[in-house]
mmCIF file of C-alpha atoms in Angstrom:
data_model
loop_
_atom_site.group_PDB
_atom_site.id
_atom_site.type_symbol
_atom_site.label_atom_id
_atom_site.label_comp_id
_atom_site.label_asym_id
_atom_site.label_seq_id
_atom_site.Cartn_x
_atom_site.Cartn_y
_atom_site.Cartn_z
ATOM 1 C CA MET F 1 9.999 84.153 10.488
ATOM 2 C CA HIS F 2 12.448 81.273 11.154
ATOM 3 C CA LEU F 3 11.117 78.237 13.061
ATOM 4 C CA ALA F 4 13.405 78.832 15.931
ATOM 5 C CA GLN F 5 12.344 82.376 16.361
ATOM 6 C CA ARG F 6 8.840 81.198 16.599
ATOM 7 C CA LEU F 7 9.396 78.728 19.375
ATOM 8 C CA SER F 8 9.371 79.715 22.970
ATOM 9 C CA ALA F 9 12.247 79.431 25.230
ATOM 10 C CA PRO F 10 10.564 76.628 27.258
ATOM 11 C CA PHE F 11 9.680 74.528 24.050
ATOM 12 C CA LEU F 12 13.324 74.808 22.817
ATOM 13 C CA GLY F 13 14.503 73.761 26.256
ATOM 14 C CA ILE F 14 12.596 70.662 26.276
ATOM 15 C CA CYS F 15 13.736 69.834 22.639
ATOM 16 C CA LEU F 16 17.289 70.234 23.927
ATOM 17 C CA ALA F 17 16.645 68.102 26.929
ATOM 18 C CA LEU F 18 15.242 65.354 24.821
ATOM 19 C CA SER F 19 17.817 65.594 21.990
ATOM 20 C CA THR F 20 20.625 64.779 24.632
ATOM 21 C CA PHE F 21 19.093 61.573 25.599
ATOM 22 C CA THR F 22 19.406 58.280 23.619
ATOM 23 C CA PRO F 23 18.610 54.670 24.494
ATOM 24 C CA ARG F 24 22.168 53.782 24.598
ATOM 25 C CA GLN F 25 22.700 56.140 27.446
ATOM 26 C CA ALA F 26 19.816 54.571 29.363
ATOM 27 C CA GLY F 27 20.391 54.178 32.975
ATOM 28 C CA ALA F 28 19.522 55.470 36.429
ATOM 29 C CA HIS F 29 21.768 58.572 36.069
ATOM 30 C CA GLU F 30 20.443 59.514 32.580
ATOM 31 C CA ALA F 31 16.928 58.976 33.665
ATOM 32 C CA GLY F 32 17.426 61.202 36.744
ATOM 33 C CA SER F 33 19.220 63.876 34.425
ATOM 34 C CA GLN F 34 16.386 63.886 31.864
ATOM 35 C CA MET F 35 13.843 64.241 34.646
ATOM 36 C CA SER F 36 15.359 67.120 36.152
ATOM 37 C CA ALA F 37 16.017 68.777 32.911
ATOM 38 C CA ILE F 38 12.440 68.411 31.973
ATOM 39 C CA ALA F 39 11.150 69.521 35.340
ATOM 40 C CA LYS F 40 13.343 72.693 35.179
ATOM 41 C CA VAL F 41 11.806 73.420 31.803
ATOM 42 C CA PHE F 42 8.223 72.962 33.098
ATOM 43 C CA LEU F 43 8.799 75.240 36.223
ATOM 44 C CA ALA F 44 10.313 77.617 33.973
ATOM 45 C CA ALA F 45 7.119 78.038 31.977
ATOM 46 C CA LEU F 46 4.887 78.710 35.042
ATOM 47 C CA THR F 47 3.800 82.079 36.492
ATOM 48 C CA PRO F 48 4.850 82.708 40.032
ATOM 49 C CA GLU F 49 1.357 81.977 41.327
ATOM 50 C CA GLN F 50 1.376 78.689 39.397
ATOM 51 C CA LYS F 51 4.895 77.663 40.796
ATOM 52 C CA ALA F 52 3.679 78.423 44.271
ATOM 53 C CA LYS F 53 0.957 75.824 43.848
ATOM 54 C CA ALA F 54 3.254 73.073 42.063
ATOM 55 C CA CYS F 55 6.264 73.396 44.365
ATOM 56 C CA PHE F 56 6.788 72.055 47.882
ATOM 57 C CA GLU F 57 9.750 71.487 50.195
ATOM 58 C CA PHE F 58 11.136 67.950 49.720
ATOM 59 C CA GLY F 59 10.560 67.223 53.540
ATOM 60 C CA SER F 60 6.992 68.468 53.271
ATOM 61 C CA ASP F 61 4.320 65.864 54.690
ATOM 62 C CA GLU F 62 2.636 66.534 51.252
ATOM 63 C CA ARG F 63 5.213 64.348 49.562
ATOM 64 C CA GLU F 64 3.637 61.191 51.150
ATOM 65 C CA ASN F 65 0.072 62.437 50.988
ATOM 66 C CA TRP F 66 -1.036 60.377 48.106
ATOM 67 C CA HIS F 67 -4.383 58.870 47.234
ATOM 68 C CA PHE F 68 -6.344 57.648 44.167
ATOM 69 C CA ILE F 69 -9.830 58.706 44.928
ATOM 70 C CA PRO F 70 -11.591 61.798 43.413
ATOM 71 C CA ARG F 71 -10.748 64.488 46.275
ATOM 72 C CA GLU F 72 -9.311 67.939 46.777
ATOM 73 C CA ARG F 73 -5.701 67.847 45.998
ATOM 74 C CA LYS F 74 -2.614 70.250 46.254
ATOM 75 C CA GLY F 75 -0.515 70.955 43.383
ATOM 76 C CA LEU F 76 -0.919 72.515 39.889
ATOM 77 C CA PRO F 77 -3.858 70.990 37.821
ATOM 78 C CA LEU F 78 -3.824 70.555 34.152
ATOM 79 C CA LYS F 79 -6.893 72.553 33.875
ATOM 80 C CA GLU F 80 -5.066 75.717 35.164
ATOM 81 C CA MET F 81 -2.195 75.430 32.574
ATOM 82 C CA THR F 82 -1.843 76.865 29.178
ATOM 83 C CA PRO F 83 -1.816 74.474 26.298
ATOM 84 C CA GLN F 84 2.078 74.885 26.296
ATOM 85 C CA GLN F 85 2.409 74.241 30.028
ATOM 86 C CA ARG F 86 -0.029 71.107 29.754
ATOM 87 C CA LEU F 87 2.205 69.693 26.984
ATOM 88 C CA LEU F 88 5.310 70.215 29.187
ATOM 89 C CA ALA F 89 3.630 68.557 32.153
ATOM 90 C CA HIS F 90 2.821 65.521 29.845
ATOM 91 C CA ALA F 91 6.589 65.520 28.810
ATOM 92 C CA LEU F 92 7.577 65.300 32.325
ATOM 93 C CA LEU F 93 5.113 62.544 32.887
ATOM 94 C CA ASN F 94 6.620 60.591 29.882
ATOM 95 C CA THR F 95 10.160 60.754 31.479
ATOM 96 C CA GLY F 96 8.945 58.422 33.936
ATOM 97 C CA LEU F 97 6.713 56.072 31.901
ATOM 98 C CA SER F 98 7.092 53.563 29.125
ATOM 99 C CA PHE F 99 5.110 54.036 25.883
ATOM 100 C CA ARG F 100 2.638 51.367 27.211
ATOM 101 C CA GLY F 101 2.434 53.088 30.596
ATOM 102 C CA SER F 102 1.926 56.447 29.043
ATOM 103 C CA ALA F 103 -1.040 55.209 26.958
ATOM 104 C CA LYS F 104 -2.595 53.642 29.948
ATOM 105 C CA ALA F 105 -2.148 56.884 32.037
ATOM 106 C CA VAL F 106 -3.749 59.316 29.606
ATOM 107 C CA THR F 107 -6.523 56.814 28.829
ATOM 108 C CA ILE F 108 -7.265 56.623 32.555
ATOM 109 C CA MET F 109 -7.465 60.569 32.550
ATOM 110 C CA SER F 110 -9.966 60.276 29.774
ATOM 111 C CA LEU F 111 -12.205 57.879 31.555
ATOM 112 C CA GLU F 112 -13.218 60.959 33.592
ATOM 113 C CA GLU F 113 -15.137 62.141 30.651
ATOM 114 C CA VAL F 114 -16.918 58.740 30.295
ATOM 115 C CA LEU F 115 -17.903 58.857 33.952
ATOM 116 C CA TYR F 116 -19.376 62.366 33.352
ATOM 117 C CA GLN F 117 -21.347 61.289 30.372
ATOM 118 C CA MET F 118 -22.700 58.400 32.467
ATOM 119 C CA GLU F 119 -23.341 60.515 35.786
ATOM 120 C CA GLY F 120 -24.227 63.820 34.428
ATOM 121 C CA ALA F 121 -27.643 63.237 32.702
ATOM 122 C CA ASP F 122 -29.438 65.090 35.330
ATOM 123 C CA GLU F 123 -29.372 68.788 34.503
ATOM 124 C CA SER F 124 -29.619 69.834 38.032
ATOM 125 C CA LYS F 125 -26.424 67.811 38.876
ATOM 126 C CA ARG F 126 -24.398 68.426 35.921
ATOM 127 C CA ALA F 127 -22.224 71.276 37.337
ATOM 128 C CA ALA F 128 -21.358 69.024 40.471
ATOM 129 C CA THR F 129 -20.757 66.109 38.287
ATOM 130 C CA ARG F 130 -18.485 68.132 36.065
ATOM 131 C CA GLU F 131 -16.533 69.321 39.116
ATOM 132 C CA LYS F 132 -16.102 65.734 40.375
ATOM 133 C CA ARG F 133 -15.446 64.167 36.823
ATOM 134 C CA ASP F 134 -12.991 66.249 35.102
ATOM 135 C CA PRO F 135 -10.107 64.817 32.928
ATOM 136 C CA GLU F 136 -8.205 67.877 33.563
ATOM 137 C CA LYS F 137 -8.185 67.553 37.477
ATOM 138 C CA TYR F 138 -4.816 65.950 37.370
ATOM 139 C CA PHE F 139 -2.168 67.631 39.393
ATOM 140 C CA VAL F 140 1.679 68.108 39.030
ATOM 141 C CA SER F 141 3.711 68.493 42.145
ATOM 142 C CA ILE F 142 7.462 69.015 42.464
ATOM 143 C CA PHE F 143 9.141 68.390 45.724
ATOM 144 C CA GLY F 144 12.418 70.084 46.316
ATOM 145 C CA GLU F 145 14.621 71.600 43.639
ATOM 146 C CA PRO F 146 15.166 69.597 40.454
ATOM 147 C CA ALA F 147 18.810 68.990 40.109
ATOM 148 C CA ASP F 148 21.676 66.268 39.551
ATOM 149 C CA LYS F 149 22.705 67.028 43.357
ATOM 150 C CA GLY F 150 20.688 66.295 46.458
ATOM 151 C CA ALA F 151 17.115 64.850 46.743
ATOM 152 C CA TRP F 152 13.977 65.831 45.129
ATOM 153 C CA GLY F 153 10.801 64.223 43.856
ATOM 154 C CA TRP F 154 7.544 64.711 41.693
ATOM 155 C CA ARG F 155 4.275 63.294 41.349
ATOM 156 C CA VAL F 156 1.297 63.314 38.887
ATOM 157 C CA GLU F 157 -1.941 62.406 40.508
ATOM 158 C CA GLY F 158 -5.706 62.486 40.128
ATOM 159 C CA HIS F 159 -8.568 60.145 40.222
ATOM 160 C CA HIS F 160 -7.308 56.460 39.623
ATOM 161 C CA LEU F 161 -3.708 57.690 39.006
ATOM 162 C CA SER F 162 -0.770 58.361 41.399
ATOM 163 C CA LEU F 163 2.753 58.162 39.977
ATOM 164 C CA ASN F 164 5.567 59.136 42.654
ATOM 165 C CA PHE F 165 9.135 59.558 41.735
ATOM 166 C CA THR F 166 11.967 60.033 44.250
ATOM 167 C CA LEU F 167 15.546 61.084 42.996
ATOM 168 C CA LYS F 168 18.920 61.620 44.762
ATOM 169 C CA ASP F 169 22.163 62.873 43.398
ATOM 170 C CA GLY F 170 20.908 62.592 39.872
ATOM 171 C CA GLN F 171 19.693 58.917 40.322
ATOM 172 C CA MET F 172 16.216 57.602 39.452
ATOM 173 C CA ILE F 173 15.877 55.766 42.760
ATOM 174 C CA ARG F 174 12.207 54.946 43.428
ATOM 175 C CA ALA F 175 9.061 54.976 41.527
ATOM 176 C CA THR F 176 6.516 53.729 44.124
ATOM 177 C CA PRO F 177 3.913 53.944 45.052
ATOM 178 C CA SER F 178 2.526 53.433 41.605
ATOM 179 C CA PHE F 179 -1.184 53.206 41.215
ATOM 180 C CA MET F 180 -3.396 52.796 38.272
ATOM 181 C CA GLY F 181 -7.163 52.188 38.425
ATOM 182 C CA THR F 182 -10.186 52.326 35.924
ATOM 183 C CA ASN F 183 -13.880 53.014 36.090
ATOM 184 C CA PRO F 184 -15.455 51.487 34.141
ATOM 185 C CA GLY F 185 -13.096 48.559 34.119
ATOM 186 C CA GLU F 186 -14.686 47.836 30.840
ATOM 187 C CA ILE F 187 -16.719 50.414 28.951
ATOM 188 C CA ARG F 188 -20.049 48.812 27.934
ATOM 189 C CA GLN F 189 -21.789 51.530 26.126
ATOM 190 C CA GLY F 190 -21.028 54.259 23.582
ATOM 191 C CA PRO F 191 -18.210 54.634 20.914
ATOM 192 C CA LEU F 192 -15.628 53.238 23.295
ATOM 193 C CA THR F 193 -17.415 49.979 23.932
ATOM 194 C CA GLY F 194 -14.916 47.176 24.761
ATOM 195 C CA LEU F 195 -12.189 49.339 26.103
ATOM 196 C CA ARG F 196 -10.201 47.779 29.162
ATOM 197 C CA VAL F 197 -7.206 49.804 30.160
ATOM 198 C CA LEU F 198 -6.240 47.276 32.771
ATOM 199 C CA GLY F 199 -7.682 44.239 31.036
ATOM 200 C CA VAL F 200 -4.302 42.495 30.616
ATOM 201 C CA GLU F 201 -3.520 42.888 34.505
ATOM 202 C CA GLU F 202 -6.950 41.236 34.867
ATOM 203 C CA GLU F 203 -6.491 38.330 32.287
ATOM 204 C CA LEU F 204 -2.926 37.444 33.365
ATOM 205 C CA GLY F 205 -4.066 36.956 36.978
ATOM 206 C CA ARG F 206 -6.995 34.763 35.790
ATOM 207 C CA GLU F 207 -4.810 32.757 33.549
ATOM 208 C CA LEU F 208 -2.500 31.942 36.235
ATOM 209 C CA VAL F 209 -5.087 31.105 39.003
ATOM 210 C CA LYS F 210 -6.743 28.789 36.332
ATOM 211 C CA SER F 211 -3.553 26.858 35.614
ATOM 212 C CA LEU F 212 -3.157 25.802 39.346
ATOM 213 C CA THR F 213 -3.769 22.413 40.485
ATOM 214 C CA PRO F 214 -6.381 21.761 43.325
ATOM 215 C CA GLU F 215 -3.324 21.373 45.622
ATOM 216 C CA GLN F 216 -1.822 24.634 44.438
ATOM 217 C CA PHE F 217 -5.047 26.411 44.411
ATOM 218 C CA LYS F 218 -5.599 25.568 48.123
ATOM 219 C CA LYS F 219 -2.412 27.296 48.974
ATOM 220 C CA ALA F 220 -3.158 30.299 46.753
ATOM 221 C CA PHE F 221 -6.736 30.855 47.687
ATOM 222 C CA VAL F 222 -7.108 33.275 50.667
ATOM 223 C CA ALA F 223 -10.668 34.160 50.749
ATOM 224 C CA THR F 224 -14.051 33.116 49.241
ATOM 225 C CA GLU F 225 -15.147 36.761 48.984
ATOM 226 C CA ALA F 226 -12.816 39.296 47.496
ATOM 227 C CA PRO F 227 -12.018 42.412 49.572
ATOM 228 C CA LYS F 228 -14.074 45.472 48.581
ATOM 229 C CA GLU F 229 -10.820 47.420 48.299
ATOM 230 C CA MET F 230 -6.906 46.659 47.944
ATOM 231 C CA ILE F 231 -6.007 45.615 51.506
ATOM 232 C CA THR F 232 -3.195 48.153 51.728
ATOM 233 C CA ALA F 233 -5.543 50.929 50.066
ATOM 234 C CA ALA F 234 -3.601 54.223 50.299
ATOM 235 C CA GLU F 235 -1.539 53.689 53.371
ATOM 236 C CA HIS F 236 1.598 55.584 53.472
ATOM 237 C CA LYS F 237 3.734 52.568 54.481
ATOM 238 C CA VAL F 238 2.958 48.868 53.919
ATOM 239 C CA SER F 239 4.303 45.566 54.945
ATOM 240 C CA ALA F 240 3.964 41.935 53.814
ATOM 241 C CA LEU F 241 0.396 40.652 53.809
ATOM 242 C CA SER F 242 -0.628 37.308 55.232
ATOM 243 C CA PRO F 243 -1.414 34.540 54.285
ATOM 244 C CA ALA F 244 1.238 34.859 51.623
ATOM 245 C CA GLY F 245 -0.137 32.295 49.143
ATOM 246 C CA LEU F 246 1.492 30.022 46.800
ATOM 247 C CA ALA F 247 5.388 30.369 46.394
ATOM 248 C CA ASP F 248 6.834 30.360 43.062
ATOM 249 C CA SER F 249 8.997 27.381 43.988
ATOM 250 C CA GLU F 250 5.780 25.295 44.104
ATOM 251 C CA MET F 251 4.950 26.311 40.471
ATOM 252 C CA ASP F 252 5.831 24.478 37.279
ATOM 253 C CA GLU F 253 7.852 26.182 34.589
ATOM 254 C CA LYS F 254 4.927 27.236 32.712
ATOM 255 C CA GLN F 255 3.173 28.877 35.713
ATOM 256 C CA LYS F 256 6.511 30.701 36.743
ATOM 257 C CA SER F 257 6.514 32.127 33.237
ATOM 258 C CA MET F 258 2.959 33.233 33.702
ATOM 259 C CA LEU F 259 3.889 34.931 37.011
ATOM 260 C CA THR F 260 6.873 36.709 35.253
ATOM 261 C CA ARG F 261 4.567 38.125 32.713
ATOM 262 C CA LEU F 262 2.077 39.287 35.358
ATOM 263 C CA ILE F 263 4.748 41.186 37.280
ATOM 264 C CA SER F 264 6.157 42.503 34.067
ATOM 265 C CA GLU F 265 2.757 44.080 33.239
ATOM 266 C CA TYR F 266 3.056 46.284 36.351
ATOM 267 C CA ILE F 267 6.660 47.217 36.300
ATOM 268 C CA GLU F 268 6.846 47.885 32.531
ATOM 269 C CA ARG F 269 4.277 50.547 33.022
ATOM 270 C CA LEU F 270 7.426 52.659 33.972
ATOM 271 C CA ARG F 271 10.387 53.467 31.770
ATOM 272 C CA PRO F 272 12.630 50.484 30.836
ATOM 273 C CA GLU F 273 15.595 51.442 33.319
ATOM 274 C CA ILE F 274 13.046 51.530 36.164
ATOM 275 C CA ALA F 275 11.623 48.207 35.118
ATOM 276 C CA GLU F 276 14.967 46.564 34.721
ATOM 277 C CA ALA F 277 16.183 47.656 38.040
ATOM 278 C CA ALA F 278 12.881 46.421 39.724
ATOM 279 C CA ARG F 279 13.227 43.083 37.823
ATOM 280 C CA ALA F 280 16.541 42.489 39.053
ATOM 281 C CA GLU F 281 15.492 43.492 42.636
ATOM 282 C CA PHE F 282 12.609 41.192 42.531
ATOM 283 C CA LYS F 283 14.786 38.300 41.189
ATOM 284 C CA ASN F 284 17.113 38.581 44.100
ATOM 285 C CA SER F 285 14.714 39.039 46.916
ATOM 286 C CA GLY F 286 13.963 35.420 47.313
ATOM 287 C CA PRO F 287 10.404 33.551 47.024
ATOM 288 C CA VAL F 288 7.445 35.368 45.240
ATOM 289 C CA TYR F 289 4.045 34.438 46.190
ATOM 290 C CA PHE F 290 0.656 34.650 44.439
ATOM 291 C CA ALA F 291 -2.637 34.869 46.329
ATOM 292 C CA TRP F 292 -6.169 34.966 44.943
ATOM 293 C CA ALA F 293 -9.649 35.743 46.545
ATOM 294 C CA GLY F 294 -13.151 35.633 44.822
ATOM 295 C CA GLY F 295 -14.362 33.894 41.778
ATOM 296 C CA LYS F 296 -12.201 32.901 38.857
ATOM 297 C CA GLU F 297 -14.719 33.647 35.954
ATOM 298 C CA ARG F 298 -14.713 37.103 34.291
ATOM 299 C CA GLY F 299 -17.442 39.255 35.896
ATOM 300 C CA GLU F 300 -17.123 37.678 39.251
ATOM 301 C CA PRO F 301 -15.712 39.808 41.972
ATOM 302 C CA HIS F 302 -11.981 38.959 42.371
ATOM 303 C CA TYR F 303 -8.739 39.985 43.973
ATOM 304 C CA TYR F 304 -5.036 38.864 43.846
ATOM 305 C CA ARG F 305 -1.694 40.015 44.902
ATOM 306 C CA VAL F 306 1.932 39.044 44.248
ATOM 307 C CA GLN F 307 4.614 39.743 46.898
ATOM 308 C CA GLY F 308 8.225 39.070 47.627
ATOM 309 C CA LYS F 309 10.492 40.058 50.286
ATOM 310 C CA THR F 310 10.629 43.808 49.161
ATOM 311 C CA PHE F 311 7.613 44.395 46.978
ATOM 312 C CA LEU F 312 3.744 44.094 46.760
ATOM 313 C CA LEU F 313 1.482 44.039 43.818
ATOM 314 C CA GLU F 314 -2.303 44.357 44.544
ATOM 315 C CA TYR F 315 -5.168 44.292 42.189
ATOM 316 C CA ASP F 316 -8.864 44.307 43.209
ATOM 317 C CA ASN F 317 -12.235 44.303 40.929
ATOM 318 C CA THR F 318 -15.260 44.082 43.016
ATOM 319 C CA GLN F 319 -16.872 47.388 43.090
ATOM 320 C CA ASN F 320 -19.563 48.283 40.514
ATOM 321 C CA ASP F 321 -20.546 44.648 39.799
ATOM 322 C CA ALA F 322 -16.890 43.950 39.382
ATOM 323 C CA ASN F 323 -16.258 46.567 36.840
ATOM 324 C CA HIS F 324 -14.165 49.068 38.762
ATOM 325 C CA VAL F 325 -10.407 48.248 38.887
ATOM 326 C CA HIS F 326 -7.702 49.157 41.408
ATOM 327 C CA SER F 327 -4.036 48.082 41.146
ATOM 328 C CA VAL F 328 -0.831 49.244 42.814
ATOM 329 C CA TRP F 329 2.908 48.437 43.052
ATOM 330 C CA ARG F 330 4.335 49.150 46.449
ATOM 331 C CA SER F 331 7.860 48.774 47.937
ATOM 332 C CA PHE F 332 7.977 47.806 51.596
ATOM 333 C CA ASP F 333 10.911 49.840 52.580
ATOM 334 C CA GLY F 334 11.442 51.885 49.396
ATOM 335 C CA ASP F 335 8.229 53.671 48.858
ATOM 336 C CA PHE F 336 9.027 57.550 48.498
ATOM 337 C CA GLY F 337 12.792 56.389 48.602
ATOM 338 C CA ARG F 338 12.914 55.780 52.164
ATOM 339 C CA ASP F 339 15.350 53.081 52.108
ATOM 340 C CA PHE F 340 17.800 55.218 50.297
ATOM 341 C CA LEU F 341 17.165 58.575 51.798
ATOM 342 C CA GLY F 342 16.790 57.771 55.354
ATOM 343 C CA GLU F 343 15.415 60.267 57.926
ATOM 344 C CA HIS F 344 18.304 62.355 57.935
ATOM 345 C CA VAL F 345 17.499 63.525 54.451
ATOM 346 C CA LYS F 346 14.141 64.745 55.622
ATOM 347 C CA GLN F 347 15.541 66.532 58.528
ATOM 348 C CA ALA F 348 18.387 68.234 56.292
ATOM 349 C CA HIS F 349 15.574 69.772 53.964
#
């Protein structure tokens, strides 16, 4: 049998969608078109029952019902998909992520198995532990109808991962909230010993804070004890935090470069077009501030944030003896595409 005859229609559809995209075409419109094409292929591969779980109205409250803890969620989980459907779900995920971001996302999912091995030694609790710690309990949700006209969005979410994308008229317009976390922050036993999925985010922040002069550090330092959680947690809407910290205008050129690298580590989790649009927005949004709380040495509970006029990056590593990381990128007015869509879009849908 010819290869084309052995491949299913959904698989051929995804190949066609990907083959029409090249780096030279990269842009907000092309990104949006690719996302809608892959989302359509994914939905076409689902049964009616699966589609009912995966799909929501664009104006549904569920679109902003995000979180990063292990909890009951709506959407279609990977564990209820066939192998082919699971591959298509990962293909959709990859339309929103860079290579680095995709590697981080799937490794975060794999840490659920590490937690199961760490917590499931007691035979009497093993079933409950597996229910809580399952690398296939990551959910795909589609909001609205994937198309090049109108508004729609999608989300992939589970423990320590929440990636939210909003599109309008074929444009990839917003990719926040964007959350990644890891527990353990560093694996300290077993075959994966030494793995730190978000280690770069930690070390870049520490490098910057250690470069500050006593005068600079006095402005950047906001608390002796780091908060037990990111201050904004999983709030639906956030605003600038106070005190702001040390302004980039008060940094030397080397420190400004460190700050740029730190910001890039967050935004470059997402596909290049999204990162470049964010970089331009951040650059034009005025002063950028860096704030730190807690200890400076590795192993000490610590927290930092970077914020500008339109955005906030938060990082916290205090739980489990400072071996449990939470990190997020938020947009003050743009989370879930609010600034582009306006309330009238919600009413129209």
